[in-house]
Coordinates of C-alpha atoms in Angstrom, one line a residue:
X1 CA -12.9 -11.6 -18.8
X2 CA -13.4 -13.4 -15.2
X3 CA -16.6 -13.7 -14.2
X4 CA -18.0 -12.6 -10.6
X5 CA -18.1 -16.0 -9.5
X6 CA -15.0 -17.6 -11.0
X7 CA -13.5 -14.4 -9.6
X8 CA -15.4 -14.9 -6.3
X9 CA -14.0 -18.5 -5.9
X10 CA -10.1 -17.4 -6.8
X11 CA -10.7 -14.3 -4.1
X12 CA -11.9 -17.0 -1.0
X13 CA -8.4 -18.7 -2.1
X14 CA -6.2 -15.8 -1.6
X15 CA -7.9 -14.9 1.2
X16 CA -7.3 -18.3 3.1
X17 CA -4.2 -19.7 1.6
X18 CA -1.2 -19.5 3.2
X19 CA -2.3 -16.8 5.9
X20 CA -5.6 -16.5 6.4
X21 CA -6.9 -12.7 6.1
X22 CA -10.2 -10.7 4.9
X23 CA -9.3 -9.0 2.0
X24 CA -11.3 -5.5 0.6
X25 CA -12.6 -7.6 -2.2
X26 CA -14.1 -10.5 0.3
X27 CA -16.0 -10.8 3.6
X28 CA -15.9 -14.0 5.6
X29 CA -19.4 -14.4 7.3
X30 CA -20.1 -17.5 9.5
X31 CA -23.7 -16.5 9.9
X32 CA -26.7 -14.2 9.3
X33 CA -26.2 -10.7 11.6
X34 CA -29.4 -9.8 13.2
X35 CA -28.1 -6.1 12.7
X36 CA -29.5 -4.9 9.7
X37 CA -27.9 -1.8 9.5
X38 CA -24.6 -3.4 9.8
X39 CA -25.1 -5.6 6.6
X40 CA -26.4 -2.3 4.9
X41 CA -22.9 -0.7 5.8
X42 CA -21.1 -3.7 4.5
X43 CA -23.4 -3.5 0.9
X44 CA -22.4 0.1 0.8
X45 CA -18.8 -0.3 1.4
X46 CA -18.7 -3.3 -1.6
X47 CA -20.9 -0.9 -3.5
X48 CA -18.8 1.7 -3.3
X49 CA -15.8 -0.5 -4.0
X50 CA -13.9 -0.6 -7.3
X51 CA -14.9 -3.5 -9.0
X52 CA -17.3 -4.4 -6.4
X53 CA -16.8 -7.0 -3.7
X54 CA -18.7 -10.2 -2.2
X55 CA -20.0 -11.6 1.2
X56 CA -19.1 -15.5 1.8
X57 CA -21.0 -17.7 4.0
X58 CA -19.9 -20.7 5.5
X59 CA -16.2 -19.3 6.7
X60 CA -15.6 -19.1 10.4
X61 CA -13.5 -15.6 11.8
X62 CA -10.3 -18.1 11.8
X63 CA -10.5 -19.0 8.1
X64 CA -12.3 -22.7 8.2
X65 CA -14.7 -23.8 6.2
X66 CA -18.6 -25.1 7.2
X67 CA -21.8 -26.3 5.0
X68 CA -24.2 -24.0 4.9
X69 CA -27.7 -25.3 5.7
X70 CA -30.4 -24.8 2.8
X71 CA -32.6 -23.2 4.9
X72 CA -29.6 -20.8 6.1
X73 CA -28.8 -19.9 3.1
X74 CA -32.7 -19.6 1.7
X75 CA -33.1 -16.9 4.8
X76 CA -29.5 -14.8 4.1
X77 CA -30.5 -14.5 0.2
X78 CA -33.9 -13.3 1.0
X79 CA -32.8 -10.9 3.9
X80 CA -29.4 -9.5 2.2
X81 CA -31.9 -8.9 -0.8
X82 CA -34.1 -7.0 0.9
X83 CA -32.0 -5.0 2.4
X84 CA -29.9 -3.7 -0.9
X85 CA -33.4 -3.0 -1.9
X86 CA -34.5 -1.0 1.3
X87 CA -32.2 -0.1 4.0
X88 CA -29.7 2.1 0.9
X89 CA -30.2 5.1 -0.8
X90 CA -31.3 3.5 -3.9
X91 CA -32.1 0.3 -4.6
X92 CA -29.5 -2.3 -5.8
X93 CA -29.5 -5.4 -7.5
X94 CA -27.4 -8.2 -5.5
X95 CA -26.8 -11.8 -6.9
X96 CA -26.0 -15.2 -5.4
X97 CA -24.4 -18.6 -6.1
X98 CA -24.0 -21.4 -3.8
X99 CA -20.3 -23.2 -5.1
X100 CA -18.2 -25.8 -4.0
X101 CA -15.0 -24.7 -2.1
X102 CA -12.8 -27.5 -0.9
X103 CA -15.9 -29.8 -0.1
X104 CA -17.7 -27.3 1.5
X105 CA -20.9 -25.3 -0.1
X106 CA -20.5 -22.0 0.5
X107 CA -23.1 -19.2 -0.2
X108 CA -21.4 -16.4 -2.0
X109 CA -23.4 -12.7 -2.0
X110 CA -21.9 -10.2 -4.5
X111 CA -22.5 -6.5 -4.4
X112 CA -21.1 -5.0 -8.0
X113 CA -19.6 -1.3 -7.7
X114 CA -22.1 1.6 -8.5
X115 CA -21.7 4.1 -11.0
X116 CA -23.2 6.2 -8.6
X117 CA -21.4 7.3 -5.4
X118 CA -21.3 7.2 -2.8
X119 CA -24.0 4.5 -2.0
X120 CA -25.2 5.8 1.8
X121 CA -27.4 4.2 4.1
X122 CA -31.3 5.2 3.3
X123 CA -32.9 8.3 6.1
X124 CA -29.5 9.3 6.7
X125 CA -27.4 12.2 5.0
X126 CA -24.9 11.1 2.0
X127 CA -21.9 11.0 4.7
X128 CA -23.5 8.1 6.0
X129 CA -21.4 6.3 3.5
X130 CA -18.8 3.2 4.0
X131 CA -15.4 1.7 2.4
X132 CA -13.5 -1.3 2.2
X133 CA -10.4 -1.0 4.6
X134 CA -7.7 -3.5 5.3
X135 CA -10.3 -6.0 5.0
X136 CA -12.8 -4.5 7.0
X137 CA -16.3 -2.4 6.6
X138 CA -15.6 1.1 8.1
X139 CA -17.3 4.7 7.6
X140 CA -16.0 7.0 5.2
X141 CA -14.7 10.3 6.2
X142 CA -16.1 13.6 4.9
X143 CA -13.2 13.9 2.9
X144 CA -13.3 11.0 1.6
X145 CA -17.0 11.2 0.7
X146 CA -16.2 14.7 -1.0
X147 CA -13.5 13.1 -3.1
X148 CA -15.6 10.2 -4.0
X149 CA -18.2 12.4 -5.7
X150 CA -15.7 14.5 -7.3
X151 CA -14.2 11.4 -8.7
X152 CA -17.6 10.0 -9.9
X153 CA -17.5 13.4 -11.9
X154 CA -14.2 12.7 -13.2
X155 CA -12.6 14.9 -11.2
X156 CA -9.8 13.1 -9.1
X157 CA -7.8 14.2 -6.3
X158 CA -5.0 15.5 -7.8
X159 CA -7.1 17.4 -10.1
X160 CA -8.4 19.6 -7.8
X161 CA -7.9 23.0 -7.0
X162 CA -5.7 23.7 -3.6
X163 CA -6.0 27.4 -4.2
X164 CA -8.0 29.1 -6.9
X165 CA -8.1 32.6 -8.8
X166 CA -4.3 33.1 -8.1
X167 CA -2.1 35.5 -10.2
X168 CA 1.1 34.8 -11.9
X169 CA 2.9 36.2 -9.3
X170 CA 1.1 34.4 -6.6
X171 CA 1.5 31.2 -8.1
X172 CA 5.4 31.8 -8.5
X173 CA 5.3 32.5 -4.8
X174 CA 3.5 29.7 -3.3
X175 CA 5.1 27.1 -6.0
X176 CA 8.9 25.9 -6.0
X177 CA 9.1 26.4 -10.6
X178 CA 12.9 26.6 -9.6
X179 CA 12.9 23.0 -7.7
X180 CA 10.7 21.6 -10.9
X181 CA 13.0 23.2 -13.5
X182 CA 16.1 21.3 -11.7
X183 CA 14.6 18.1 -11.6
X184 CA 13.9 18.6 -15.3
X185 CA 17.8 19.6 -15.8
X186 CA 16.8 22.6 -17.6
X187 CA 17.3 26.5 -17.3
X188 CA 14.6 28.0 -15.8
X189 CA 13.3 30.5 -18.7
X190 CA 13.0 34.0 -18.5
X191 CA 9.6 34.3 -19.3
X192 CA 6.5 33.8 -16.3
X193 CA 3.9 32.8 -19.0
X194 CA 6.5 29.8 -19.9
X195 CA 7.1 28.7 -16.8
X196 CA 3.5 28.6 -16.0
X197 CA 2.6 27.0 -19.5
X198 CA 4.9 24.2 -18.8
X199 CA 3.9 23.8 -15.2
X200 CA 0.7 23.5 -16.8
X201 CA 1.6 20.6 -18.8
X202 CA 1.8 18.6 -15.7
X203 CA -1.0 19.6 -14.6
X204 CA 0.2 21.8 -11.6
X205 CA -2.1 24.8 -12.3
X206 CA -4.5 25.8 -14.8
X207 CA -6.2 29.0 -16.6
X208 CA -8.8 30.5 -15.0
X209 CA -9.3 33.3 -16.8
X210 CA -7.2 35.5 -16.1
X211 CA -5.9 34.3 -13.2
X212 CA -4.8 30.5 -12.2
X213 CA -5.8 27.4 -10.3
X214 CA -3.2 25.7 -8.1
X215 CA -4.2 22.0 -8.6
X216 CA -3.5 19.6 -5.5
X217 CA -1.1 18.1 -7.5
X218 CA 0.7 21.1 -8.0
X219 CA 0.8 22.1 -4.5
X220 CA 1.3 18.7 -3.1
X221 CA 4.7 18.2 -5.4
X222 CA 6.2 21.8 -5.2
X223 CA 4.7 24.0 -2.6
X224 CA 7.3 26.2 -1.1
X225 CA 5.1 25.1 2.2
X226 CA 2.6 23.1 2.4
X227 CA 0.9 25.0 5.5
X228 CA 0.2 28.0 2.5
X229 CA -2.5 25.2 1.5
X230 CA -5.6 24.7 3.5
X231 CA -6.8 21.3 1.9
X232 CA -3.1 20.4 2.6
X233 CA -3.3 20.8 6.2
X234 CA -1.6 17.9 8.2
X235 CA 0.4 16.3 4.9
X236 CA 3.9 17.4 5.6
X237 CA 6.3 14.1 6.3
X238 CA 7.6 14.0 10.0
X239 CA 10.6 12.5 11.4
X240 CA 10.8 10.9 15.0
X241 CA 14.6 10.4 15.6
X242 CA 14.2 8.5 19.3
X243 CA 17.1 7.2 21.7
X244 CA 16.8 3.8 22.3
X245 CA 14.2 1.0 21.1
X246 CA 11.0 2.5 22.2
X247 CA 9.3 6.4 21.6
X248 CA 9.6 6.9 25.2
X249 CA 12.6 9.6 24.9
X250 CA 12.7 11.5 21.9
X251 CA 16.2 13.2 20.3
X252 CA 14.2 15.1 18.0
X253 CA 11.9 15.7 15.5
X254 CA 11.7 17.1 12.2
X255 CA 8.8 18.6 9.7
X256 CA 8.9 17.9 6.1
X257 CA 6.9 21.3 4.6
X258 CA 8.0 22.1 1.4
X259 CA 6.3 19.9 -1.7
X260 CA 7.1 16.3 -2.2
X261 CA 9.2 16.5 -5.6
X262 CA 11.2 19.5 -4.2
X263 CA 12.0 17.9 -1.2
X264 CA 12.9 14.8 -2.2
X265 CA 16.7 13.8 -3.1
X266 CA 16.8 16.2 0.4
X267 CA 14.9 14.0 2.3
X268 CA 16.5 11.0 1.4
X269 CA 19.9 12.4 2.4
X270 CA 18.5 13.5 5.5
X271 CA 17.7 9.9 6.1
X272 CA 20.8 8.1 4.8
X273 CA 22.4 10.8 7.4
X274 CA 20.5 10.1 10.9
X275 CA 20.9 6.7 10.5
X276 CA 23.9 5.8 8.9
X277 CA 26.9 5.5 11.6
X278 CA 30.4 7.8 11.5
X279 CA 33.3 5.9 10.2
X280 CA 37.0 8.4 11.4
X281 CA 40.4 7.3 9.7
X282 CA 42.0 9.7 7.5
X283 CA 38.9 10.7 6.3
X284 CA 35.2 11.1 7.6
X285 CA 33.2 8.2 6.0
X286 CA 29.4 7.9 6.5
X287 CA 28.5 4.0 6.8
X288 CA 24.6 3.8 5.8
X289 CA 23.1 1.4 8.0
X290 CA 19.9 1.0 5.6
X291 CA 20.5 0.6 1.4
X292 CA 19.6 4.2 0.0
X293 CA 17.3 2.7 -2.7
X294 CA 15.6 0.9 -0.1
X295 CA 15.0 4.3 1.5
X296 CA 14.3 5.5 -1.8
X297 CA 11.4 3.4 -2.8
X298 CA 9.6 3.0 0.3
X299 CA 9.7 6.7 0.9
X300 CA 8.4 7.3 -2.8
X301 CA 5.4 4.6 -2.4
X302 CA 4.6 5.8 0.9
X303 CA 4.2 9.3 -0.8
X304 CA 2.1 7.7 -3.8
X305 CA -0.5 5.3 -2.1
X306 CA -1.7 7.8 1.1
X307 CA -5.0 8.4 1.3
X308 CA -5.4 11.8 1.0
X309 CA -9.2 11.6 2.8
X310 CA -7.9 10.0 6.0
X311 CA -7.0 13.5 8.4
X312 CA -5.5 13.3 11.3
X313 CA -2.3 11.4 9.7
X314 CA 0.9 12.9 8.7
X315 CA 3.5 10.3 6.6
X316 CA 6.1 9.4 9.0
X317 CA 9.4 8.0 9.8
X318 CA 10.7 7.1 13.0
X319 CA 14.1 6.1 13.9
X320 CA 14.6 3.8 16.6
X321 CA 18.3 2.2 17.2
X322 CA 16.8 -1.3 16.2
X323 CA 14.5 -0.2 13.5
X324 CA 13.1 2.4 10.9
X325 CA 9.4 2.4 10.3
X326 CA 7.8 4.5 7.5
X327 CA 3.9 5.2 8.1
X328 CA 1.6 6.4 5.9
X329 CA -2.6 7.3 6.0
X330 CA -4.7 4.8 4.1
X331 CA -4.7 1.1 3.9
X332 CA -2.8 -1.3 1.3
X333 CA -5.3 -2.0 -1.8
X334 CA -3.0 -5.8 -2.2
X335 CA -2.6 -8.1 0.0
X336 CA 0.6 -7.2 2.1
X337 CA 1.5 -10.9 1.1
X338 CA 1.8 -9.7 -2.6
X339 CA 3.3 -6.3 -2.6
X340 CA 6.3 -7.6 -4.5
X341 CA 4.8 -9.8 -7.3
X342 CA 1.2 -7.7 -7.9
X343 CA 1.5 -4.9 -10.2
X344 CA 1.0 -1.5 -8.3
X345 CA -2.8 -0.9 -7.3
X346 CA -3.0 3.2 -6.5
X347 CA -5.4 5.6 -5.1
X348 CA -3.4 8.6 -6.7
X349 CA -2.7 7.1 -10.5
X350 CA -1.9 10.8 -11.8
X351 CA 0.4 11.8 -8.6
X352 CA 1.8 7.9 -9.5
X353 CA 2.3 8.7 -13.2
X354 CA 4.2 12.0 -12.5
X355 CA 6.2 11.2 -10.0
X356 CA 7.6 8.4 -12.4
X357 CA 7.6 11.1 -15.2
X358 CA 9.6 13.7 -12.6
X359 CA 12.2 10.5 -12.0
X360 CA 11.5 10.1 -8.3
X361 CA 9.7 6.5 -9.0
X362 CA 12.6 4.9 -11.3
X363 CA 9.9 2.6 -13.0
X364 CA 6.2 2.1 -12.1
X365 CA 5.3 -1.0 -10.2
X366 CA 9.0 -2.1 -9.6
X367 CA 9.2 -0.1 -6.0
X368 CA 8.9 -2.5 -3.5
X369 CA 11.2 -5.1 -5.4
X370 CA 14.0 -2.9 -5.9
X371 CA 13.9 -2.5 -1.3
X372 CA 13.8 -5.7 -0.9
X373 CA 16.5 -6.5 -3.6
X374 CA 18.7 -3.8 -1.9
X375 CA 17.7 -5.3 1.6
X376 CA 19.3 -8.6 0.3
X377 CA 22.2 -7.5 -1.2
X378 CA 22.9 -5.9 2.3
X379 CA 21.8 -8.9 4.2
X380 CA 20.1 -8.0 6.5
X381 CA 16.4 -9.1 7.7
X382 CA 13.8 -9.2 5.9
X383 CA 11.1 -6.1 5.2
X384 CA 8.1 -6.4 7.4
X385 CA 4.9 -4.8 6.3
X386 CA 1.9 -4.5 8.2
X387 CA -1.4 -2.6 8.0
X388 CA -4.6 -1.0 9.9
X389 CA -7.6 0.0 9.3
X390 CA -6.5 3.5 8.5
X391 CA -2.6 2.9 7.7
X392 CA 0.1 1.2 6.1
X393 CA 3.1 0.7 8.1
X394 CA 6.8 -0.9 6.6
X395 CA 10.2 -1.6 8.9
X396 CA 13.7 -2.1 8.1
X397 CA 15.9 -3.6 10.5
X398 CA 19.9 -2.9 10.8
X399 CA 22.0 -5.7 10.4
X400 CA 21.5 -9.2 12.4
X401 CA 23.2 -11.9 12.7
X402 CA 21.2 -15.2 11.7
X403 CA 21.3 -16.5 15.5
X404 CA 19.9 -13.8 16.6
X405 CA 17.3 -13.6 14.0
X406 CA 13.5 -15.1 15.0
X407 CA 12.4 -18.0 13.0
X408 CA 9.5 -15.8 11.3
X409 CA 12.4 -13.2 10.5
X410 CA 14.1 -16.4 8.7
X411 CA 10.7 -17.5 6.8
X412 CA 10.2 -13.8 5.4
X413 CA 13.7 -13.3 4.3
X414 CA 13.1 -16.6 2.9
X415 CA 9.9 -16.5 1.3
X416 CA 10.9 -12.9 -0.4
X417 CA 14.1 -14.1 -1.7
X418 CA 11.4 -16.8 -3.5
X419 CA 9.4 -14.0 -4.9
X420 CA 12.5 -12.0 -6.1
X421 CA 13.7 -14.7 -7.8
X422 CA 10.7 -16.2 -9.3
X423 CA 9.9 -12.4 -10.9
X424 CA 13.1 -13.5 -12.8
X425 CA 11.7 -16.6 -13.6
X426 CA 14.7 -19.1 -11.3
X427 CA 13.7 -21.3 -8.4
X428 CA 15.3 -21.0 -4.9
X429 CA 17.9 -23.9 -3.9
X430 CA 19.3 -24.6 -0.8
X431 CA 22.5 -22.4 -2.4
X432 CA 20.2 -19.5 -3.4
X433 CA 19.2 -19.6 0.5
X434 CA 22.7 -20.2 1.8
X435 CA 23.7 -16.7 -0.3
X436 CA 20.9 -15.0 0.5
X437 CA 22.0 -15.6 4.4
X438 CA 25.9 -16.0 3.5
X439 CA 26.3 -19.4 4.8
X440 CA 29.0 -21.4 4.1
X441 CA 28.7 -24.6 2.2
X442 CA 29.3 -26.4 5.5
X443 CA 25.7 -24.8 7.0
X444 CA 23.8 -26.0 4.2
X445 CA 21.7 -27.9 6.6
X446 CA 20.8 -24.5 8.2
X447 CA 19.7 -23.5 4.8
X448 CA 17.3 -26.5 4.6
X449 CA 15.8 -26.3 8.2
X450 CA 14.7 -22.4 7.1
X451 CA 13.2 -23.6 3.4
X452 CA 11.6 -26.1 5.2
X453 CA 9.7 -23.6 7.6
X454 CA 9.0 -21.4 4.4
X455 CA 7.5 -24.6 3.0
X456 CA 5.4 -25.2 6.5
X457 CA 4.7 -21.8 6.5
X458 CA 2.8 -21.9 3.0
X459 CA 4.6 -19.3 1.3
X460 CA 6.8 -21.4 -0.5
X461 CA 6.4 -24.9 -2.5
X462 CA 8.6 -26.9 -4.6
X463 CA 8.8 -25.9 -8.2
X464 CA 8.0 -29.6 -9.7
X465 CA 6.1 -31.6 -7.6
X466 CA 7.9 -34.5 -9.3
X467 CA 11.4 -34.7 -8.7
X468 CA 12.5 -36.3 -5.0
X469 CA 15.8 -35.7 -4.2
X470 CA 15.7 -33.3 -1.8
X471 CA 19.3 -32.4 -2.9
X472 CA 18.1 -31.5 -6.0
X473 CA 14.7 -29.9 -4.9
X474 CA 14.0 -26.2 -6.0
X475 CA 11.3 -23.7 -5.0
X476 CA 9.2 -20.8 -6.1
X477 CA 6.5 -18.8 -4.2
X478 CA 2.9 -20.2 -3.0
X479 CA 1.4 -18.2 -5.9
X480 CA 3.7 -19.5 -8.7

């Protein structure tokens, strides 16, 4: 097993290399804060972190490297120490390594996760608490305080009861057993304690007593309404549909209520609908403007990695005539660099696993590459993800020819043909390229001028380092 600091050292790499970005795991720091209270938030937030997380001194905001003084670093041990000691609810142990990174000593700090959570900041109430967010330090929400505890109980998210002490009948009400019974292509039996028996299997309700728990999961997936669910409130999907490029005049919008899993294959249609485009001859033909299984997986991750403690957020998609964008609360846990290559990394592991089991997710971990695979056959440009604090956010964009493509639209189509390809284990060429753009043999110096911004770029590099025939020259992805 990796060690913290042959871990710490592979982190600082990923972090810099090829686009420089803080990740959750790793804080630059290119000195000692005199706010103590803010170092104490960044200990809690790696202490409250999943495997625990690290400080690095000697990086500047813009990802270059400096030599750390002795003297600095003698002063940011003793102070950083101090503080995990002091200024947190409890007292944890920190350790420190100064290593070599590209010629430059570098003073690592690492923070390992607590068992106990959350770890708050000390004469304050447990809310007081912080996270690791899209590479920055930021204050947990009440909810997501509550579900922290609950989870360092054993008790996750999904497990939780939306509505307790309900009665058959009530829980046949507020749950869609038909929608689950379809998407299991089987009658739906005659008798209530077998439907709820099997609906218990998946852990949409539970015995209590003689009545029944609702689990979040349960509601979530098939509530006839989501509104019906108080710790629910605000997790419906809603669709902007606007005219034009911009949100300035909207042509309507739609609410998502009814569960996830029984509103589904629905949604998707719905989708594939609004945007596709009206094709009259002898018969009506709808032209889809977006691949459905692009729709498809996107829609299903967004669903799966939310973060169920951010409020205030619904999932959405918004239609614009130059774009689709899919929104969702919470954000990425992988670098939005790696989303095709790094196996999935999810908040909601059960809501995951049963979504997959429910064949909504057609296999685990394989999302994202099935989009962009789709998005290629299709040709059109590459998928754009982005993230905040508090969000993940993924476009599509409608067919374009290459002129009127941007040069960084060119170096992502480019760069995730490379990471398509190298998950089947086959270099890029200058033909991959020209296919993946349909150029002609005659543009294959078109081809070349976009690997070689790929290569520029750092998200590409040649697969042997030894051949030199540019003719002959093949390519797999920075990470390869």
């Amino acid at each position: 097993m990796m060690d913290w600091k042959e871990k710490a050292i592979k982190t600082l790499k990923d972090s810099l290399f090829p686009v420089p970005a803080e990740l959750n795991e790793l804080d630059w720091k290119s000195g000692l804060s005199t706010k103590t209270d803010r170092l104490a938030q960044h200990i809690s937030a790696f202490a409250n972190y999943k495997g625990g997380g690290m400080l690095v001194y000697g990086v500047n905001n813009d990802g270059t490297c400096f030599n750390m003084s002795k003297e600095d670093i003698d002063l940011t041990i003793e102070k950083l120490g101090n503080i995990a000691k002091n200024n947190l609810c409890y007292s944890i142990q920190i350790d420190h390594s100064v290593m070599e990174y590209e010629g430059y000593s570098l003073l690592f700090i690492y923070i390992p996760e607590q068992k106990e959570k959350p770890v708050y900041l000390r004469g304050r109430d447990i809310f007081d608490a912080y996270h690791r967010s899209a590479g920055q330090t930021v204050k947990m929400s009440k909810n997501q305080v509550k579900a922290m505890i609950a989870e360092s109980q054993g008790i996750t998210f999904e497990q939780q009861a939306a509505k307790e002490a309900q009665t058959v009948e009530q829980v046949l009400a507020l749950l869609d057993y038909k929608a689950f019974y379809e998407r299991l292509d089987r009658n739906v039996p005659s008798s209530t304690d077998t439907i709820l028996s099997k609906m218990s299997d998946y852990g949409f309700c539970e015995r209590n007593g003689e009545l029944w728990n609702i689990t979040n999961l349960g509601a979530i997936l098939y509530a006839n309404d989501l509104r019906d669910f108080p710790t629910l409130s605000g997790r419906e999907i809603v669709i902007h549909k606007y005219v034009g490029s911009n949100n300035q005049q909207q042509e309507f919008e739609q609410h998502i209520t009814r569960g996830y899993a029984a509103a589904f294959e629905d949604l998707i249609n719905y989708v594939m609908r609004i945007t596709g485009t009206e094709k009259i001859d002898v018969n009506r033909e709808q032209i889809p403007t977006y691949p459905r299984v692009a729709i498809r997986e996107i829609t299903a991750n967004m669903l799966v990695h939310q973060d169920f403690g951010i409020t205030g957020m619904p999932i959405m998609i918004e239609i614009y005539s130059n774009r689709i964008t899919f929104t969702n609360p919470g954000a990425p846990l992988n670098n939005i660099n790696r989303l095709i290559d790094l196996p999935p990394n999810s908040r909601n592991e059960k809501l995951a696993q049963t979504l997959f089991m429910l064949h909504i997710c057609e296999k685990r971990g394989s999302g994202i590459d099935r989009a962009v695979a789709a998005i290629e056959e299709m040709v059109l440009p590459a998928v754009k993800f982005t993230k905040g604090e508090e969000h993940t956010r993924v476009f599509l964009y409608p067919q374009k020819s290459l002129k009127d493509m941007t040069k960084q639209e060119k170096i992502d189509a480019c760069y995730q043909h490379a990471c398509l390809m190298y998950e089947e284990d086959t270099p890029i060429n200058n033909q991959s390229v020209r296919e993946r753009f349909e150029l002609n043999k005659n543009k294959s110096s078109v081809a070349s001028r976009i690997i070689a911004d790929t290569l520029e770029a750092g998200l590409i590099k040649p697969a042997d380092e030894e051949t030199m025939s540019r003719k002959y020259m093949t390519y797999i992805p920075f990470y390869g």
